[in-house]
Amino acid sequence: MQFRPCIDIHNGKVKQIVGGSLRDVGDTANENFVSEQDAAFFANLYKAAGLKGGHVIMLNSPDSEYFEATKEQALLALRTYSGGLQAGGGINPDNAGEFLSAGASHVIVTSYAFKDGVIHFDRLKKLVKAVGKERLVLDVSCRRTENGYKVVTDRWQKLTGETVDGALLDRLSEYCDEFLIHAVDVEGKAQGIEQELVKMMGGWNKLPVTYAGGVHSTDDLELIRELGQNRVNFTVGSALDIFGGNLRWEEVIKINNKKI
């Protein structure tokens, strides 16, 4: 189990938002925290702590008036901590190389492959051909339903018929090196994790997986360790004190370094 930190960038600023509130029209979102520091500050923080595999996420769409400012911050973070961070947000075969050249260890693929309520496997093949399976992370977002956790697309607004389980991860693992799995219903709320999802992720154990959503205490982190059989990586956003929350950075680092 490893801590995978994040740098979420929206409208050119490092922020923490309630994910389901993000809207391209007007570039709006419900904000939990807006930093006075730039992305390089957080990249240096993660570098000093020896953390690898953190996520730099551009939250503006490419046609946003703020996209260039957001992209500039993302590239700044990647250059500051070359090889230590992953880049996501609007990644496709045409632009992936720019972020890898800037220092990203991997690119994180979301909307290009998960769009209009469908998983586009043909697009995943194009990505693998463009940058290689070993440089790709698939960002799988899901909501709890009566029939399991279902993949959602389009800023988490469209529900698909795909269930997030071992069988789906097996299929998708042909196209990536890692998974980042967002529990959408609890994302950005810091009110607890989706325990059944973490348990499923821990039982799969074929590629690195990172859980995102709802972490608000050290108890949550120990629960991820237990339910995930010490195999599931985790990310924490709004709950962290460096993003205005109550969970102390030092405590998370201590848990990350804990040996079992």
PDB file of C-alpha atoms in Angstrom:
ATOM      1  CA  MET A   1       0.000   0.000   0.000  1.00  0.00           C
ATOM      2  CA  GLN A   2       1.395   3.343  -1.076  1.00  0.00           C
ATOM      3  CA  PHE A   3       0.228   6.939  -0.812  1.00  0.00           C
ATOM      4  CA  ARG A   4      -0.284   8.476  -4.261  1.00  0.00           C
ATOM      5  CA  PRO A   5      -0.653  12.248  -3.746  1.00  0.00           C
ATOM      6  CA  CYS A   6      -2.510  14.556  -6.101  1.00  0.00           C
ATOM      7  CA  ILE A   7      -2.275  17.961  -7.733  1.00  0.00           C
ATOM      8  CA  ASP A   8      -5.692  18.860  -9.152  1.00  0.00           C
ATOM      9  CA  ILE A   9      -5.661  21.979 -11.325  1.00  0.00           C
ATOM     10  CA  HIS A  10      -8.752  23.964 -12.323  1.00  0.00           C
ATOM     11  CA  ASN A  11      -8.849  27.394 -13.929  1.00  0.00           C
ATOM     12  CA  GLY A  12      -5.068  27.616 -13.536  1.00  0.00           C
ATOM     13  CA  LYS A  13      -5.151  27.034  -9.755  1.00  0.00           C
ATOM     14  CA  VAL A  14      -4.366  24.038  -7.568  1.00  0.00           C
ATOM     15  CA  LYS A  15      -7.717  23.095  -6.018  1.00  0.00           C
ATOM     16  CA  GLN A  16      -9.749  20.455  -4.314  1.00  0.00           C
ATOM     17  CA  ILE A  17     -13.328  20.221  -5.576  1.00  0.00           C
ATOM     18  CA  VAL A  18     -16.407  18.064  -5.139  1.00  0.00           C
ATOM     19  CA  GLY A  19     -15.865  15.986  -8.267  1.00  0.00           C
ATOM     20  CA  GLY A  20     -19.478  15.465  -9.234  1.00  0.00           C
ATOM     21  CA  SER A  21     -20.008  19.233  -9.275  1.00  0.00           C
ATOM     22  CA  LEU A  22     -17.565  19.896 -12.136  1.00  0.00           C
ATOM     23  CA  ARG A  23     -19.161  21.550 -15.160  1.00  0.00           C
ATOM     24  CA  ASP A  24     -17.486  22.598 -18.399  1.00  0.00           C
ATOM     25  CA  VAL A  25     -20.097  25.268 -19.072  1.00  0.00           C
ATOM     26  CA  GLY A  26     -18.823  28.305 -17.199  1.00  0.00           C
ATOM     27  CA  ASP A  27     -15.853  26.296 -15.851  1.00  0.00           C
ATOM     28  CA  THR A  28     -17.575  25.908 -12.491  1.00  0.00           C
ATOM     29  CA  ALA A  29     -17.198  23.510  -9.571  1.00  0.00           C
ATOM     30  CA  ASN A  30     -17.959  23.404  -5.865  1.00  0.00           C
ATOM     31  CA  GLU A  31     -14.590  24.186  -4.297  1.00  0.00           C
ATOM     32  CA  ASN A  32     -13.303  22.692  -1.067  1.00  0.00           C
ATOM     33  CA  PHE A  33      -9.953  24.458  -1.268  1.00  0.00           C
ATOM     34  CA  VAL A  34      -8.041  26.842  -3.543  1.00  0.00           C
ATOM     35  CA  SER A  35      -4.289  27.019  -2.942  1.00  0.00           C
ATOM     36  CA  GLU A  36      -2.187  30.164  -2.911  1.00  0.00           C
ATOM     37  CA  GLN A  37       0.763  27.964  -3.922  1.00  0.00           C
ATOM     38  CA  ASP A  38       1.503  26.866  -7.488  1.00  0.00           C
ATOM     39  CA  ALA A  39       1.791  23.281  -8.716  1.00  0.00           C
ATOM     40  CA  ALA A  40       5.596  23.286  -8.351  1.00  0.00           C
ATOM     41  CA  PHE A  41       5.233  23.788  -4.588  1.00  0.00           C
ATOM     42  CA  PHE A  42       3.291  20.535  -4.245  1.00  0.00           C
ATOM     43  CA  ALA A  43       5.566  18.689  -6.687  1.00  0.00           C
ATOM     44  CA  ASN A  44       8.556  19.652  -4.532  1.00  0.00           C
ATOM     45  CA  LEU A  45       6.700  18.570  -1.385  1.00  0.00           C
ATOM     46  CA  TYR A  46       6.016  15.129  -2.846  1.00  0.00           C
ATOM     47  CA  LYS A  47       9.570  14.842  -4.165  1.00  0.00           C
ATOM     48  CA  ALA A  48      11.034  15.668  -0.743  1.00  0.00           C
ATOM     49  CA  ALA A  49       8.846  12.973   0.831  1.00  0.00           C
ATOM     50  CA  GLY A  50       9.990  10.398  -1.719  1.00  0.00           C
ATOM     51  CA  LEU A  51       6.467   9.778  -2.993  1.00  0.00           C
ATOM     52  CA  LYS A  52       6.099   8.472  -6.533  1.00  0.00           C
ATOM     53  CA  GLY A  53       3.102   7.933  -8.789  1.00  0.00           C
ATOM     54  CA  GLY A  54       1.183  11.049  -7.732  1.00  0.00           C
ATOM     55  CA  HIS A  55      -1.497  12.386 -10.046  1.00  0.00           C
ATOM     56  CA  VAL A  56      -1.409  15.771 -11.786  1.00  0.00           C
ATOM     57  CA  ILE A  57      -4.943  16.244 -13.108  1.00  0.00           C
ATOM     58  CA  MET A  58      -6.071  19.018 -15.458  1.00  0.00           C
ATOM     59  CA  LEU A  59      -9.754  19.595 -14.744  1.00  0.00           C
ATOM     60  CA  ASN A  60     -10.544  22.058 -17.538  1.00  0.00           C
ATOM     61  CA  SER A  61     -11.626  20.812 -20.954  1.00  0.00           C
ATOM     62  CA  PRO A  62      -9.319  21.663 -23.884  1.00  0.00           C
ATOM     63  CA  ASP A  63     -11.790  24.230 -25.238  1.00  0.00           C
ATOM     64  CA  SER A  64     -11.910  26.154 -21.948  1.00  0.00           C
ATOM     65  CA  GLU A  65     -10.508  29.674 -21.809  1.00  0.00           C
ATOM     66  CA  TYR A  66      -8.570  28.509 -18.728  1.00  0.00           C
ATOM     67  CA  PHE A  67      -7.077  25.390 -20.309  1.00  0.00           C
ATOM     68  CA  GLU A  68      -3.707  26.887 -21.235  1.00  0.00           C
ATOM     69  CA  ALA A  69      -3.194  28.253 -17.722  1.00  0.00           C
ATOM     70  CA  THR A  70      -4.139  24.864 -16.275  1.00  0.00           C
ATOM     71  CA  LYS A  71      -1.844  23.045 -18.697  1.00  0.00           C
ATOM     72  CA  GLU A  72       1.028  25.410 -17.847  1.00  0.00           C
ATOM     73  CA  GLN A  73       0.704  24.499 -14.170  1.00  0.00           C
ATOM     74  CA  ALA A  74       0.585  20.791 -14.984  1.00  0.00           C
ATOM     75  CA  LEU A  75       3.757  20.980 -17.079  1.00  0.00           C
ATOM     76  CA  LEU A  76       5.446  22.978 -14.311  1.00  0.00           C
ATOM     77  CA  ALA A  77       4.730  20.203 -11.818  1.00  0.00           C
ATOM     78  CA  LEU A  78       5.981  17.503 -14.191  1.00  0.00           C
ATOM     79  CA  ARG A  79       9.235  19.337 -14.880  1.00  0.00           C
ATOM     80  CA  THR A  80       9.734  20.006 -11.178  1.00  0.00           C
ATOM     81  CA  TYR A  81       9.491  16.313 -10.288  1.00  0.00           C
ATOM     82  CA  SER A  82      10.510  14.508 -13.454  1.00  0.00           C
ATOM     83  CA  GLY A  83       9.628  10.822 -13.376  1.00  0.00           C
ATOM     84  CA  GLY A  84       7.727  11.102 -10.110  1.00  0.00           C
ATOM     85  CA  LEU A  85       4.265  12.130 -11.286  1.00  0.00           C
ATOM     86  CA  GLN A  86       1.539  10.978 -13.657  1.00  0.00           C
ATOM     87  CA  ALA A  87      -0.455  13.377 -15.867  1.00  0.00           C
ATOM     88  CA  GLY A  88      -4.160  13.245 -16.652  1.00  0.00           C
ATOM     89  CA  GLY A  89      -7.002  15.305 -18.049  1.00  0.00           C
ATOM     90  CA  GLY A  90      -7.869  15.322 -21.743  1.00  0.00           C
ATOM     91  CA  ILE A  91      -5.097  12.866 -22.630  1.00  0.00           C
ATOM     92  CA  ASN A  92      -5.279  11.355 -26.137  1.00  0.00           C
ATOM     93  CA  PRO A  93      -2.822   9.797 -28.630  1.00  0.00           C
ATOM     94  CA  ASP A  94      -1.984  13.214 -30.095  1.00  0.00           C
ATOM     95  CA  ASN A  95      -0.979  15.002 -26.876  1.00  0.00           C
ATOM     96  CA  ALA A  96       0.216  12.191 -24.597  1.00  0.00           C
ATOM     97  CA  GLY A  97       3.803  12.490 -25.812  1.00  0.00           C
ATOM     98  CA  GLU A  98       4.052  16.129 -24.722  1.00  0.00           C
ATOM     99  CA  PHE A  99       3.358  15.254 -21.097  1.00  0.00           C
ATOM    100  CA  LEU A 100       5.660  12.237 -21.128  1.00  0.00           C
ATOM    101  CA  SER A 101       8.419  14.405 -22.603  1.00  0.00           C
ATOM    102  CA  ALA A 102       7.815  16.979 -19.856  1.00  0.00           C
ATOM    103  CA  GLY A 103       8.585  14.348 -17.216  1.00  0.00           C
ATOM    104  CA  ALA A 104       5.403  12.348 -16.582  1.00  0.00           C
ATOM    105  CA  SER A 105       6.111   8.708 -15.746  1.00  0.00           C
ATOM    106  CA  HIS A 106       2.667   7.780 -17.122  1.00  0.00           C
ATOM    107  CA  VAL A 107      -0.343   9.456 -18.672  1.00  0.00           C
ATOM    108  CA  ILE A 108      -3.764   8.903 -17.127  1.00  0.00           C
ATOM    109  CA  VAL A 109      -6.560   8.227 -19.607  1.00  0.00           C
ATOM    110  CA  THR A 110     -10.152   9.104 -18.842  1.00  0.00           C
ATOM    111  CA  SER A 111     -12.541  10.839 -21.241  1.00  0.00           C
ATOM    112  CA  TYR A 112     -10.826   9.733 -24.447  1.00  0.00           C
ATOM    113  CA  ALA A 113     -11.648   6.091 -23.755  1.00  0.00           C
ATOM    114  CA  PHE A 114     -14.583   6.452 -21.335  1.00  0.00           C
ATOM    115  CA  LYS A 115     -17.130   8.591 -23.187  1.00  0.00           C
ATOM    116  CA  ASP A 116     -20.852   8.796 -23.984  1.00  0.00           C
ATOM    117  CA  GLY A 117     -21.664   5.959 -21.605  1.00  0.00           C
ATOM    118  CA  VAL A 118     -19.335   3.541 -23.403  1.00  0.00           C
ATOM    119  CA  ILE A 119     -15.805   2.146 -23.019  1.00  0.00           C
ATOM    120  CA  HIS A 120     -14.097   2.647 -26.386  1.00  0.00           C
ATOM    121  CA  PHE A 121     -11.718  -0.298 -26.701  1.00  0.00           C
ATOM    122  CA  ASP A 122     -10.685   0.805 -30.194  1.00  0.00           C
ATOM    123  CA  ARG A 123      -9.372   4.049 -28.704  1.00  0.00           C
ATOM    124  CA  LEU A 124      -7.492   2.150 -26.022  1.00  0.00           C
ATOM    125  CA  LYS A 125      -5.714   0.235 -28.774  1.00  0.00           C
ATOM    126  CA  LYS A 126      -4.703   3.531 -30.409  1.00  0.00           C
ATOM    127  CA  LEU A 127      -3.295   4.790 -27.123  1.00  0.00           C
ATOM    128  CA  VAL A 128      -1.247   1.647 -26.580  1.00  0.00           C
ATOM    129  CA  LYS A 129       0.143   1.983 -30.088  1.00  0.00           C
ATOM    130  CA  ALA A 130       0.966   5.664 -29.512  1.00  0.00           C
ATOM    131  CA  VAL A 131       2.740   5.511 -26.128  1.00  0.00           C
ATOM    132  CA  GLY A 132       2.950   1.880 -25.019  1.00  0.00           C
ATOM    133  CA  LYS A 133       0.964  -0.071 -22.430  1.00  0.00           C
ATOM    134  CA  GLU A 134       3.694   0.508 -19.830  1.00  0.00           C
ATOM    135  CA  ARG A 135       3.104   4.294 -19.838  1.00  0.00           C
ATOM    136  CA  LEU A 136      -0.696   4.198 -19.456  1.00  0.00           C
ATOM    137  CA  VAL A 137      -2.921   4.457 -16.383  1.00  0.00           C
ATOM    138  CA  LEU A 138      -6.661   3.956 -16.824  1.00  0.00           C
ATOM    139  CA  ASP A 139      -8.859   6.169 -14.667  1.00  0.00           C
ATOM    140  CA  VAL A 140     -12.022   4.180 -14.014  1.00  0.00           C
ATOM    141  CA  SER A 141     -14.791   6.116 -12.257  1.00  0.00           C
ATOM    142  CA  CYS A 142     -17.799   4.326 -10.818  1.00  0.00           C
ATOM    143  CA  ARG A 143     -21.024   4.758  -8.863  1.00  0.00           C
ATOM    144  CA  ARG A 144     -22.679   2.287  -6.514  1.00  0.00           C
ATOM    145  CA  THR A 145     -25.918   0.810  -7.878  1.00  0.00           C
ATOM    146  CA  GLU A 146     -28.203  -2.047  -6.863  1.00  0.00           C
ATOM    147  CA  ASN A 147     -26.247  -4.183  -9.315  1.00  0.00           C
ATOM    148  CA  GLY A 148     -22.711  -3.305  -8.234  1.00  0.00           C
ATOM    149  CA  TYR A 149     -20.340  -0.476  -9.021  1.00  0.00           C
ATOM    150  CA  LYS A 150     -20.997   0.774 -12.564  1.00  0.00           C
ATOM    151  CA  VAL A 151     -18.533   2.733 -14.712  1.00  0.00           C
ATOM    152  CA  VAL A 152     -19.560   6.363 -15.293  1.00  0.00           C
ATOM    153  CA  THR A 153     -18.362   8.698 -18.055  1.00  0.00           C
ATOM    154  CA  ASP A 154     -18.681  12.337 -19.152  1.00  0.00           C
ATOM    155  CA  ARG A 155     -17.661  14.180 -15.971  1.00  0.00           C
ATOM    156  CA  TRP A 156     -19.264  11.335 -13.983  1.00  0.00           C
ATOM    157  CA  GLN A 157     -22.711  12.118 -15.394  1.00  0.00           C
ATOM    158  CA  LYS A 158     -23.435   9.087 -17.643  1.00  0.00           C
ATOM    159  CA  LEU A 159     -23.894   5.600 -16.244  1.00  0.00           C
ATOM    160  CA  THR A 160     -22.673   2.659 -18.336  1.00  0.00           C
ATOM    161  CA  GLY A 161     -23.671  -0.996 -18.162  1.00  0.00           C
ATOM    162  CA  GLU A 162     -20.100  -2.001 -17.240  1.00  0.00           C
ATOM    163  CA  THR A 163     -19.573  -3.363 -13.720  1.00  0.00           C
ATOM    164  CA  VAL A 164     -16.243  -2.627 -12.024  1.00  0.00           C
ATOM    165  CA  ASP A 165     -15.126  -6.091 -11.017  1.00  0.00           C
ATOM    166  CA  GLY A 166     -12.270  -8.493 -11.611  1.00  0.00           C
ATOM    167  CA  ALA A 167     -13.568  -9.477 -15.031  1.00  0.00           C
ATOM    168  CA  LEU A 168     -13.604  -5.878 -16.270  1.00  0.00           C
ATOM    169  CA  LEU A 169     -10.160  -5.177 -14.836  1.00  0.00           C
ATOM    170  CA  ASP A 170      -8.889  -8.285 -16.613  1.00  0.00           C
ATOM    171  CA  ARG A 171     -10.192  -6.949 -19.941  1.00  0.00           C
ATOM    172  CA  LEU A 172      -8.843  -3.451 -19.401  1.00  0.00           C
ATOM    173  CA  SER A 173      -5.466  -4.639 -18.107  1.00  0.00           C
ATOM    174  CA  GLU A 174      -4.429  -5.424 -21.689  1.00  0.00           C
ATOM    175  CA  TYR A 175      -4.236  -1.655 -22.262  1.00  0.00           C
ATOM    176  CA  CYS A 176      -2.527  -0.245 -19.168  1.00  0.00           C
ATOM    177  CA  ASP A 177       0.153  -0.502 -16.518  1.00  0.00           C
ATOM    178  CA  GLU A 178      -2.001   0.666 -13.584  1.00  0.00           C
ATOM    179  CA  PHE A 179      -5.544   1.567 -12.569  1.00  0.00           C
ATOM    180  CA  LEU A 180      -6.835   4.637 -10.749  1.00  0.00           C
ATOM    181  CA  ILE A 181     -10.363   3.936  -9.528  1.00  0.00           C
ATOM    182  CA  HIS A 182     -12.604   6.769  -8.346  1.00  0.00           C
ATOM    183  CA  ALA A 183     -15.573   6.121  -6.063  1.00  0.00           C
ATOM    184  CA  VAL A 184     -17.638   8.999  -7.424  1.00  0.00           C
ATOM    185  CA  ASP A 185     -20.379   9.104  -4.795  1.00  0.00           C
ATOM    186  CA  VAL A 186     -17.882   9.877  -2.021  1.00  0.00           C
ATOM    187  CA  GLU A 187     -15.248  11.777  -4.033  1.00  0.00           C
ATOM    188  CA  GLY A 188     -14.359  15.159  -2.524  1.00  0.00           C
ATOM    189  CA  LYS A 189     -16.680  14.698   0.463  1.00  0.00           C
ATOM    190  CA  ALA A 190     -14.187  13.307   3.018  1.00  0.00           C
ATOM    191  CA  GLN A 191     -16.920  11.284   4.705  1.00  0.00           C
ATOM    192  CA  GLY A 192     -15.615   7.731   4.428  1.00  0.00           C
ATOM    193  CA  ILE A 193     -14.593   5.201   1.791  1.00  0.00           C
ATOM    194  CA  GLU A 194     -16.491   2.674  -0.364  1.00  0.00           C
ATOM    195  CA  GLN A 195     -15.449  -0.446   1.509  1.00  0.00           C
ATOM    196  CA  GLU A 196     -16.787  -3.064  -0.911  1.00  0.00           C
ATOM    197  CA  LEU A 197     -14.954  -1.431  -3.800  1.00  0.00           C
ATOM    198  CA  VAL A 198     -11.655  -1.437  -1.893  1.00  0.00           C
ATOM    199  CA  LYS A 199     -12.178  -5.095  -0.981  1.00  0.00           C
ATOM    200  CA  MET A 200     -12.724  -6.003  -4.643  1.00  0.00           C
ATOM    201  CA  MET A 201      -9.614  -4.087  -5.689  1.00  0.00           C
ATOM    202  CA  GLY A 202      -7.493  -5.840  -3.074  1.00  0.00           C
ATOM    203  CA  GLY A 203      -8.716  -9.245  -4.205  1.00  0.00           C
ATOM    204  CA  TRP A 204      -7.751  -8.683  -7.855  1.00  0.00           C
ATOM    205  CA  ASN A 205      -3.966  -8.167  -7.466  1.00  0.00           C
ATOM    206  CA  LYS A 206      -2.728  -8.305 -11.075  1.00  0.00           C
ATOM    207  CA  LEU A 207      -1.624  -4.692 -11.665  1.00  0.00           C
ATOM    208  CA  PRO A 208      -1.106  -1.750  -9.308  1.00  0.00           C
ATOM    209  CA  VAL A 209      -4.442  -0.168  -8.320  1.00  0.00           C
ATOM    210  CA  THR A 210      -5.097   3.136  -6.576  1.00  0.00           C
ATOM    211  CA  TYR A 211      -8.324   3.945  -4.747  1.00  0.00           C
ATOM    212  CA  ALA A 212      -9.695   7.501  -4.645  1.00  0.00           C
ATOM    213  CA  GLY A 213     -12.716   8.811  -2.769  1.00  0.00           C
ATOM    214  CA  GLY A 214     -13.910   9.755   0.684  1.00  0.00           C
ATOM    215  CA  VAL A 215     -10.780   9.298   2.814  1.00  0.00           C
ATOM    216  CA  HIS A 216     -11.063  11.548   5.880  1.00  0.00           C
ATOM    217  CA  SER A 217      -9.103   9.895   8.694  1.00  0.00           C
ATOM    218  CA  THR A 218      -6.216   7.601   9.550  1.00  0.00           C
ATOM    219  CA  ASP A 219      -8.852   4.969  10.376  1.00  0.00           C
ATOM    220  CA  ASP A 220      -9.906   5.057   6.714  1.00  0.00           C
ATOM    221  CA  LEU A 221      -6.315   4.450   5.665  1.00  0.00           C
ATOM    222  CA  GLU A 222      -5.937   1.479   7.995  1.00  0.00           C
ATOM    223  CA  LEU A 223      -9.258   0.161   6.641  1.00  0.00           C
ATOM    224  CA  ILE A 224      -7.888   0.410   3.092  1.00  0.00           C
ATOM    225  CA  ARG A 225      -4.825  -1.517   4.234  1.00  0.00           C
ATOM    226  CA  GLU A 226      -6.972  -4.229   5.837  1.00  0.00           C
ATOM    227  CA  LEU A 227      -9.698  -4.592   3.201  1.00  0.00           C
ATOM    228  CA  GLY A 228      -7.231  -4.177   0.345  1.00  0.00           C
ATOM    229  CA  GLN A 229      -4.846  -6.776   1.807  1.00  0.00           C
ATOM    230  CA  ASN A 230      -2.056  -4.175   1.795  1.00  0.00           C
ATOM    231  CA  ARG A 231      -2.214  -4.166  -2.024  1.00  0.00           C
ATOM    232  CA  VAL A 232      -4.365  -1.109  -2.752  1.00  0.00           C
ATOM    233  CA  ASN A 233      -2.678   2.269  -3.096  1.00  0.00           C
ATOM    234  CA  PHE A 234      -4.605   5.334  -2.005  1.00  0.00           C
ATOM    235  CA  THR A 235      -4.913   9.022  -2.719  1.00  0.00           C
ATOM    236  CA  VAL A 236      -6.178  11.722  -0.363  1.00  0.00           C
ATOM    237  CA  GLY A 237      -7.325  15.168  -1.402  1.00  0.00           C
ATOM    238  CA  SER A 238      -9.722  17.435   0.458  1.00  0.00           C
ATOM    239  CA  ALA A 239      -9.165  15.796   3.853  1.00  0.00           C
ATOM    240  CA  LEU A 240      -5.431  16.637   3.927  1.00  0.00           C
ATOM    241  CA  ASP A 241      -4.282  19.626   5.964  1.00  0.00           C
ATOM    242  CA  ILE A 242      -2.165  20.827   3.013  1.00  0.00           C
ATOM    243  CA  PHE A 243      -5.495  21.240   1.185  1.00  0.00           C
ATOM    244  CA  GLY A 244      -7.363  22.785   4.105  1.00  0.00           C
ATOM    245  CA  GLY A 245      -8.554  19.562   5.759  1.00  0.00           C
ATOM    246  CA  ASN A 246      -7.964  18.004   9.156  1.00  0.00           C
ATOM    247  CA  LEU A 247      -5.905  14.933   8.220  1.00  0.00           C
ATOM    248  CA  ARG A 248      -2.272  15.718   8.998  1.00  0.00           C
ATOM    249  CA  TRP A 249       0.219  15.280   6.179  1.00  0.00           C
ATOM    250  CA  GLU A 250       2.772  13.865   8.630  1.00  0.00           C
ATOM    251  CA  GLU A 251       0.335  11.165   9.764  1.00  0.00           C
ATOM    252  CA  VAL A 252      -0.343  10.063   6.181  1.00  0.00           C
ATOM    253  CA  ILE A 253       3.378   9.877   5.480  1.00  0.00           C
ATOM    254  CA  LYS A 254       3.852   7.825   8.658  1.00  0.00           C
ATOM    255  CA  ILE A 255       1.178   5.349   7.546  1.00  0.00           C
ATOM    256  CA  ASN A 256       2.660   5.238   4.050  1.00  0.00           C
ATOM    257  CA  ASN A 257       6.056   4.308   5.498  1.00  0.00           C
ATOM    258  CA  LYS A 258       4.638   1.715   7.870  1.00  0.00           C
ATOM    259  CA  LYS A 259       6.032  -1.744   7.245  1.00  0.00           C
ATOM    260  CA  ILE A 260       4.001  -4.870   7.856  1.00  0.00           C
TER     261      ILE A 260
END
